[in-house]
PDB file of C-alpha atoms in Angstrom:
ATOM      1  CA  MET A   1      87.408  -1.209  35.925  1.00 49.00           C
ATOM      2  CA  LEU A   2      90.270  -2.651  33.875  1.00 48.00           C
ATOM      3  CA  ASN A   3      87.768  -3.589  31.158  1.00 55.00           C
ATOM      4  CA  LYS A   4      87.028   0.088  30.509  1.00 56.00           C
ATOM      5  CA  TYR A   5      90.576   1.414  30.221  1.00 58.00           C
ATOM      6  CA  ALA A   6      92.548  -1.616  29.055  1.00 62.00           C
ATOM      7  CA  ARG A   7      90.129  -2.394  26.236  1.00 64.00           C
ATOM      8  CA  ALA A   8      90.318   1.149  24.888  1.00 69.00           C
ATOM      9  CA  PHE A   9      94.133   1.101  24.922  1.00 72.00           C
ATOM     10  CA  PHE A  10      94.611  -2.327  23.380  1.00 69.00           C
ATOM     11  CA  THR A  11      91.901  -1.728  20.803  1.00 71.00           C
ATOM     12  CA  ARG A  12      93.954   1.155  19.426  1.00 77.00           C
ATOM     13  CA  VAL A  13      97.152  -0.893  19.525  1.00 80.00           C
ATOM     14  CA  LEU A  14      95.641  -3.962  17.849  1.00 80.00           C
ATOM     15  CA  THR A  15      93.632  -2.180  15.142  1.00 85.00           C
ATOM     16  CA  PRO A  16      96.394  -2.453  12.488  1.00 88.00           C
ATOM     17  CA  PHE A  17      96.798  -6.177  13.207  1.00 87.00           C
ATOM     18  CA  ALA A  18      93.037  -6.704  12.937  1.00 86.00           C
ATOM     19  CA  ALA A  19      93.044  -4.899   9.588  1.00 89.00           C
ATOM     20  CA  PHE A  20      95.925  -7.099   8.409  1.00 90.00           C
ATOM     21  CA  LEU A  21      93.994 -10.285   9.247  1.00 90.00           C
ATOM     22  CA  LEU A  22      90.921  -9.014   7.408  1.00 89.00           C
ATOM     23  CA  ARG A  23      93.015  -8.336   4.307  1.00 90.00           C
ATOM     24  CA  ARG A  24      94.230 -11.936   4.487  1.00 90.00           C
ATOM     25  CA  GLY A  25      90.658 -13.222   4.538  1.00 89.00           C
ATOM     26  CA  VAL A  26      90.625 -14.346   8.178  1.00 91.00           C
ATOM     27  CA  SER A  27      87.189 -14.180   9.807  1.00 90.00           C
ATOM     28  CA  PRO A  28      86.508 -12.833  13.326  1.00 89.00           C
ATOM     29  CA  ASP A  29      84.952 -16.176  14.316  1.00 90.00           C
ATOM     30  CA  ALA A  30      88.145 -17.993  13.293  1.00 92.00           C
ATOM     31  CA  VAL A  31      90.200 -15.673  15.507  1.00 92.00           C
ATOM     32  CA  THR A  32      87.812 -16.325  18.406  1.00 92.00           C
ATOM     33  CA  LEU A  33      88.114 -20.094  18.024  1.00 95.00           C
ATOM     34  CA  ILE A  34      91.891 -20.104  17.570  1.00 94.00           C
ATOM     35  CA  GLY A  35      92.375 -17.769  20.527  1.00 94.00           C
ATOM     36  CA  THR A  36      90.278 -19.947  22.805  1.00 95.00           C
ATOM     37  CA  ALA A  37      92.096 -23.097  21.677  1.00 96.00           C
ATOM     38  CA  GLY A  38      95.446 -21.421  22.381  1.00 96.00           C
ATOM     39  CA  VAL A  39      94.407 -20.311  25.863  1.00 96.00           C
ATOM     40  CA  MET A  40      93.107 -23.792  26.672  1.00 97.00           C
ATOM     41  CA  ALA A  41      96.323 -25.405  25.437  1.00 96.00           C
ATOM     42  CA  GLY A  42      98.477 -23.041  27.480  1.00 96.00           C
ATOM     43  CA  ALA A  43      96.419 -23.614  30.612  1.00 97.00           C
ATOM     44  CA  LEU A  44      95.802 -27.352  30.412  1.00 97.00           C
ATOM     45  CA  VAL A  45      99.169 -28.431  29.009  1.00 97.00           C
ATOM     46  CA  PHE A  46     101.518 -26.273  31.084  1.00 98.00           C
ATOM     47  CA  PHE A  47      99.733 -25.398  34.347  1.00 98.00           C
ATOM     48  CA  PRO A  48      99.040 -28.967  35.563  1.00 98.00           C
ATOM     49  CA  ARG A  49     102.795 -29.641  35.251  1.00 97.00           C
ATOM     50  CA  GLY A  50     103.741 -26.539  37.204  1.00 96.00           C
ATOM     51  CA  GLU A  51     105.127 -24.768  34.116  1.00 97.00           C
ATOM     52  CA  PHE A  52     103.465 -21.492  35.077  1.00 97.00           C
ATOM     53  CA  PHE A  53     105.861 -19.152  33.302  1.00 97.00           C
ATOM     54  CA  TRP A  54     105.587 -20.778  29.874  1.00 97.00           C
ATOM     55  CA  GLY A  55     101.886 -21.421  30.307  1.00 97.00           C
ATOM     56  CA  THR A  56     101.325 -17.743  31.020  1.00 97.00           C
ATOM     57  CA  ILE A  57     103.382 -16.736  27.981  1.00 96.00           C
ATOM     58  CA  VAL A  58     101.279 -18.959  25.705  1.00 96.00           C
ATOM     59  CA  ILE A  59      97.992 -17.777  27.222  1.00 96.00           C
ATOM     60  CA  THR A  60      99.000 -14.110  26.941  1.00 92.00           C
ATOM     61  CA  LEU A  61      99.781 -14.533  23.246  1.00 90.00           C
ATOM     62  CA  PHE A  62      96.298 -15.876  22.583  1.00 91.00           C
ATOM     63  CA  VAL A  63      94.181 -13.974  25.100  1.00 85.00           C
ATOM     64  CA  PHE A  64      94.311 -10.790  22.991  1.00 79.00           C
ATOM     65  CA  SER A  65      92.160 -12.549  20.413  1.00 82.00           C
ATOM     66  CA  ASP A  66      89.259 -11.443  22.606  1.00 76.00           C
ATOM     67  CA  LEU A  67      89.986  -7.881  21.496  1.00 79.00           C
ATOM     68  CA  VAL A  68      91.110  -8.628  17.950  1.00 88.00           C
ATOM     69  CA  ASP A  69      87.955 -10.477  16.858  1.00 86.00           C
ATOM     70  CA  GLY A  70      85.624  -7.672  17.943  1.00 82.00           C
ATOM     71  CA  ASN A  71      87.885  -5.098  16.320  1.00 85.00           C
ATOM     72  CA  MET A  72      87.817  -7.076  13.076  1.00 88.00           C
ATOM     73  CA  ALA A  73      84.028  -7.342  13.136  1.00 86.00           C
ATOM     74  CA  ARG A  74      83.652  -3.585  13.613  1.00 85.00           C
ATOM     75  CA  GLN A  75      86.117  -2.755  10.853  1.00 87.00           C
ATOM     76  CA  ALA A  76      84.390  -5.138   8.453  1.00 84.00           C
ATOM     77  CA  GLY A  77      80.924  -3.961   9.492  1.00 83.00           C
ATOM     78  CA  ILE A  78      79.840  -7.513  10.298  1.00 81.00           C
ATOM     79  CA  SER A  79      79.158  -7.269  14.022  1.00 78.00           C
ATOM     80  CA  SER A  80      76.387  -9.718  14.866  1.00 81.00           C
ATOM     81  CA  ARG A  81      74.507 -11.281  17.734  1.00 87.00           C
ATOM     82  CA  TRP A  82      76.068 -14.621  16.828  1.00 89.00           C
ATOM     83  CA  GLY A  83      79.577 -13.173  17.078  1.00 85.00           C
ATOM     84  CA  ALA A  84      78.827 -11.624  20.464  1.00 86.00           C
ATOM     85  CA  PHE A  85      77.317 -14.905  21.693  1.00 91.00           C
ATOM     86  CA  LEU A  86      80.275 -16.984  20.470  1.00 91.00           C
ATOM     87  CA  ASP A  87      82.804 -14.604  21.979  1.00 90.00           C
ATOM     88  CA  SER A  88      81.090 -14.507  25.363  1.00 90.00           C
ATOM     89  CA  THR A  89      80.582 -18.274  25.475  1.00 93.00           C
ATOM     90  CA  LEU A  90      84.191 -19.081  24.598  1.00 94.00           C
ATOM     91  CA  ASP A  91      85.419 -16.538  27.168  1.00 92.00           C
ATOM     92  CA  ARG A  92      83.797 -18.732  29.803  1.00 94.00           C
ATOM     93  CA  VAL A  93      85.488 -21.814  28.332  1.00 96.00           C
ATOM     94  CA  ALA A  94      88.894 -20.117  28.383  1.00 95.00           C
ATOM     95  CA  ASP A  95      88.458 -18.908  31.969  1.00 96.00           C
ATOM     96  CA  GLY A  96      87.431 -22.398  33.046  1.00 96.00           C
ATOM     97  CA  ALA A  97      90.564 -23.850  31.455  1.00 97.00           C
ATOM     98  CA  ILE A  98      92.853 -21.381  33.256  1.00 97.00           C
ATOM     99  CA  PHE A  99      91.491 -21.999  36.738  1.00 98.00           C
ATOM    100  CA  GLY A 100      91.000 -25.671  35.933  1.00 98.00           C
ATOM    101  CA  GLY A 101      94.711 -25.839  35.136  1.00 98.00           C
ATOM    102  CA  PHE A 102      95.538 -24.350  38.526  1.00 98.00           C
ATOM    103  CA  ALA A 103      93.199 -26.819  40.227  1.00 98.00           C
ATOM    104  CA  LEU A 104      94.811 -29.767  38.426  1.00 98.00           C
ATOM    105  CA  TRP A 105      98.252 -28.653  39.598  1.00 98.00           C
ATOM    106  CA  TYR A 106      97.219 -28.404  43.237  1.00 98.00           C
ATOM    107  CA  ALA A 107      95.269 -31.664  43.040  1.00 97.00           C
ATOM    108  CA  GLY A 108      98.342 -33.403  41.631  1.00 96.00           C
ATOM    109  CA  GLN A 109     101.986 -32.433  41.946  1.00 95.00           C
ATOM    110  CA  GLY A 110     101.174 -29.239  43.837  1.00 95.00           C
ATOM    111  CA  ASP A 111      99.641 -31.429  46.560  1.00 96.00           C
ATOM    112  CA  ASP A 112      97.484 -28.808  48.259  1.00 97.00           C
ATOM    113  CA  ASN A 113      93.798 -29.639  48.572  1.00 97.00           C
ATOM    114  CA  ALA A 114      92.935 -26.261  50.082  1.00 98.00           C
ATOM    115  CA  LEU A 115      94.376 -24.342  47.133  1.00 98.00           C
ATOM    116  CA  CYS A 116      92.777 -26.822  44.746  1.00 98.00           C
ATOM    117  CA  ALA A 117      89.431 -25.920  46.340  1.00 98.00           C
ATOM    118  CA  VAL A 118      90.222 -22.188  46.081  1.00 98.00           C
ATOM    119  CA  ALA A 119      91.044 -22.570  42.372  1.00 98.00           C
ATOM    120  CA  ILE A 120      87.781 -24.445  41.797  1.00 98.00           C
ATOM    121  CA  PHE A 121      85.907 -21.700  43.655  1.00 98.00           C
ATOM    122  CA  CYS A 122      87.569 -19.092  41.407  1.00 97.00           C
ATOM    123  CA  LEU A 123      86.448 -21.090  38.374  1.00 97.00           C
ATOM    124  CA  ALA A 124      82.861 -21.473  39.560  1.00 97.00           C
ATOM    125  CA  SER A 125      82.423 -17.970  40.979  1.00 95.00           C
ATOM    126  CA  GLY A 126      83.760 -16.397  37.797  1.00 94.00           C
ATOM    127  CA  GLN A 127      81.131 -18.222  35.778  1.00 95.00           C
ATOM    128  CA  VAL A 128      78.361 -17.232  38.195  1.00 95.00           C
ATOM    129  CA  VAL A 129      79.462 -13.580  38.292  1.00 94.00           C
ATOM    130  CA  SER A 130      79.094 -13.446  34.516  1.00 92.00           C
ATOM    131  CA  TYR A 131      75.776 -15.302  34.659  1.00 94.00           C
ATOM    132  CA  THR A 132      74.205 -12.917  37.172  1.00 94.00           C
ATOM    133  CA  LYS A 133      74.730  -9.941  34.874  1.00 92.00           C
ATOM    134  CA  ALA A 134      73.598 -11.818  31.760  1.00 93.00           C
ATOM    135  CA  ARG A 135      70.520 -13.213  33.503  1.00 94.00           C
ATOM    136  CA  GLY A 136      69.602  -9.861  35.031  1.00 95.00           C
ATOM    137  CA  GLU A 137      69.824  -8.180  31.649  1.00 94.00           C
ATOM    138  CA  ALA A 138      67.795 -11.018  30.091  1.00 93.00           C
ATOM    139  CA  ILE A 139      64.849 -10.226  32.391  1.00 93.00           C
ATOM    140  CA  GLY A 140      65.016  -6.561  31.443  1.00 93.00           C
ATOM    141  CA  LEU A 141      67.117  -5.067  34.231  1.00 94.00           C
ATOM    142  CA  PRO A 142      70.083  -2.743  33.633  1.00 94.00           C
ATOM    143  CA  VAL A 143      72.296  -4.409  36.303  1.00 93.00           C
ATOM    144  CA  ALA A 144      74.005  -1.048  36.759  1.00 91.00           C
ATOM    145  CA  VAL A 145      77.065  -2.323  38.609  1.00 89.00           C
ATOM    146  CA  ASN A 146      80.358  -3.815  37.506  1.00 82.00           C
ATOM    147  CA  GLY A 147      81.734  -5.011  40.799  1.00 86.00           C
ATOM    148  CA  LEU A 148      85.107  -5.271  42.471  1.00 90.00           C
ATOM    149  CA  VAL A 149      86.640  -8.042  40.338  1.00 91.00           C
ATOM    150  CA  GLU A 150      85.469  -8.513  36.769  1.00 90.00           C
ATOM    151  CA  ARG A 151      86.929 -10.841  34.133  1.00 90.00           C
ATOM    152  CA  ALA A 152      89.832  -8.546  33.273  1.00 87.00           C
ATOM    153  CA  GLU A 153      90.873  -8.258  36.916  1.00 91.00           C
ATOM    154  CA  ARG A 154      90.588 -12.026  37.430  1.00 94.00           C
ATOM    155  CA  LEU A 155      92.822 -12.718  34.447  1.00 93.00           C
ATOM    156  CA  VAL A 156      95.412 -10.039  35.145  1.00 93.00           C
ATOM    157  CA  ILE A 157      95.794 -10.917  38.822  1.00 96.00           C
ATOM    158  CA  SER A 158      95.988 -14.676  38.291  1.00 97.00           C
ATOM    159  CA  LEU A 159      98.146 -14.670  35.143  1.00 96.00           C
ATOM    160  CA  VAL A 160     100.651 -12.083  36.374  1.00 97.00           C
ATOM    161  CA  ALA A 161     101.026 -14.031  39.604  1.00 98.00           C
ATOM    162  CA  ALA A 162     101.322 -17.336  37.741  1.00 98.00           C
ATOM    163  CA  GLY A 163     103.939 -15.965  35.371  1.00 97.00           C
ATOM    164  CA  LEU A 164     106.013 -14.584  38.223  1.00 97.00           C
ATOM    165  CA  ALA A 165     105.576 -17.753  40.272  1.00 97.00           C
ATOM    166  CA  GLY A 166     106.922 -19.691  37.308  1.00 96.00           C
ATOM    167  CA  LEU A 167     110.247 -17.885  37.703  1.00 97.00           C
ATOM    168  CA  HIS A 168     110.856 -20.178  40.674  1.00 95.00           C
ATOM    169  CA  LYS A 169     112.013 -22.798  38.175  1.00 92.00           C
ATOM    170  CA  PHE A 170     114.607 -20.322  36.920  1.00 93.00           C
ATOM    171  CA  GLY A 171     116.096 -19.990  40.393  1.00 93.00           C
ATOM    172  CA  VAL A 172     114.135 -17.063  41.843  1.00 94.00           C
ATOM    173  CA  PRO A 173     113.524 -18.056  45.493  1.00 94.00           C
ATOM    174  CA  GLY A 174     110.223 -17.731  47.336  1.00 93.00           C
ATOM    175  CA  ILE A 175     108.337 -16.192  44.436  1.00 96.00           C
ATOM    176  CA  GLN A 176     106.004 -19.182  44.011  1.00 95.00           C
ATOM    177  CA  VAL A 177     103.972 -17.876  46.967  1.00 96.00           C
ATOM    178  CA  LEU A 178     102.485 -15.224  44.682  1.00 97.00           C
ATOM    179  CA  LEU A 179     100.108 -17.660  42.979  1.00 98.00           C
ATOM    180  CA  PRO A 180      98.327 -18.826  46.161  1.00 98.00           C
ATOM    181  CA  ILE A 181      98.009 -15.190  47.254  1.00 98.00           C
ATOM    182  CA  ALA A 182      96.540 -14.254  43.881  1.00 98.00           C
ATOM    183  CA  LEU A 183      94.050 -17.119  43.953  1.00 98.00           C
ATOM    184  CA  TRP A 184      92.808 -16.062  47.371  1.00 98.00           C
ATOM    185  CA  ILE A 185      92.488 -12.442  46.177  1.00 97.00           C
ATOM    186  CA  VAL A 186      90.513 -13.534  43.117  1.00 97.00           C
ATOM    187  CA  ALA A 187      88.309 -15.822  45.212  1.00 97.00           C
ATOM    188  CA  VAL A 188      87.431 -13.137  47.757  1.00 97.00           C
ATOM    189  CA  GLY A 189      87.047 -10.469  45.077  1.00 96.00           C
ATOM    190  CA  SER A 190      84.760 -12.698  43.019  1.00 96.00           C
ATOM    191  CA  LEU A 191      82.599 -13.384  46.071  1.00 96.00           C
ATOM    192  CA  VAL A 192      82.307  -9.652  46.783  1.00 96.00           C
ATOM    193  CA  THR A 193      81.453  -8.988  43.128  1.00 96.00           C
ATOM    194  CA  LEU A 194      78.806 -11.707  43.150  1.00 96.00           C
ATOM    195  CA  ILE A 195      77.199 -10.208  46.241  1.00 96.00           C
ATOM    196  CA  GLN A 196      77.303  -6.728  44.668  1.00 96.00           C
ATOM    197  CA  ARG A 197      75.536  -7.946  41.541  1.00 96.00           C
ATOM    198  CA  VAL A 198      72.931 -10.001  43.402  1.00 96.00           C
ATOM    199  CA  VAL A 199      72.106  -7.038  45.647  1.00 96.00           C
ATOM    200  CA  THR A 200      71.856  -4.761  42.609  1.00 96.00           C
ATOM    201  CA  VAL A 201      69.538  -7.150  40.765  1.00 96.00           C
ATOM    202  CA  ARG A 202      67.404  -7.512  43.901  1.00 96.00           C
ATOM    203  CA  ARG A 203      67.062  -3.729  44.205  1.00 96.00           C
ATOM    204  CA  GLU A 204      66.411  -3.149  40.518  1.00 95.00           C
ATOM    205  CA  SER A 205      63.833  -5.928  40.326  1.00 95.00           C
ATOM    206  CA  ALA A 206      61.971  -4.528  43.357  1.00 94.00           C
ATOM    207  CA  GLU A 207      61.960  -1.083  41.760  1.00 93.00           C
ATOM    208  CA  ALA A 208      60.746  -2.491  38.440  1.00 92.00           C
ATOM    209  CA  ASP A 209      58.000  -4.488  40.129  1.00 91.00           C
ATOM    210  CA  ALA A 210      56.874  -1.467  42.135  1.00 90.00           C
ATOM    211  CA  GLN A 211      56.793   0.676  38.990  1.00 88.00           C
ATOM    212  CA  ALA A 212      54.800  -1.974  37.106  1.00 86.00           C
ATOM    213  CA  ALA A 213      52.314  -2.259  39.978  1.00 86.00           C
ATOM    214  CA  GLY A 214      51.915   1.514  40.071  1.00 84.00           C
ATOM    215  CA  GLU A 215      51.268   1.692  36.342  1.00 81.00           C
ATOM    216  CA  ALA A 216      48.752  -1.164  36.573  1.00 77.00           C
ATOM    217  CA  GLY A 217      46.865   0.588  39.381  1.00 70.00           C
ATOM    218  CA  ALA A 218      46.804   3.965  37.621  1.00 64.00           C
TER     219      ALA A 218
END
């Protein structure tokens, strides 16, 4: 849901910046790579040390590259399958780094094996949620469902909670509880979304098979 509205808003906001980068000779692929590297650095340098506020700030600065690179490609008229593939692949890498950073914190100084497991589940389920749609579309199905928690929701919920939880180091009491709550919300929401997509693919594949059998028998 957030993908639909947030992308439209930020695309308008970031269009002048995308045009500026194009005038400076920066390529969309370079923005994709730099953005992913920045997100990974923010997640894997700051999160495992419990520096959630600063890690979130760094990640937020770079995460908008996901919108800027596509905007640049459209403005330059160079949208390509390769660009779409690179962008989608590196999105998975960035997401893995974010939830991997949470898992490293809880496996180390955070000292909470249960939340470490929840963070790992968020990492894995997010990848599988994306895979189910991509795989369904690859076998010719529309996969006409988005689901409860898509990538945008996963990032917003977890990063907002992480940023606020990081204020604990600035003296705000009790606020660190927001991150565990957010991880549980993302975990449950991702599971629901996965079930929604699997059920949809199962229904669409049965309909497609029935239609093919009917056409073959006609």
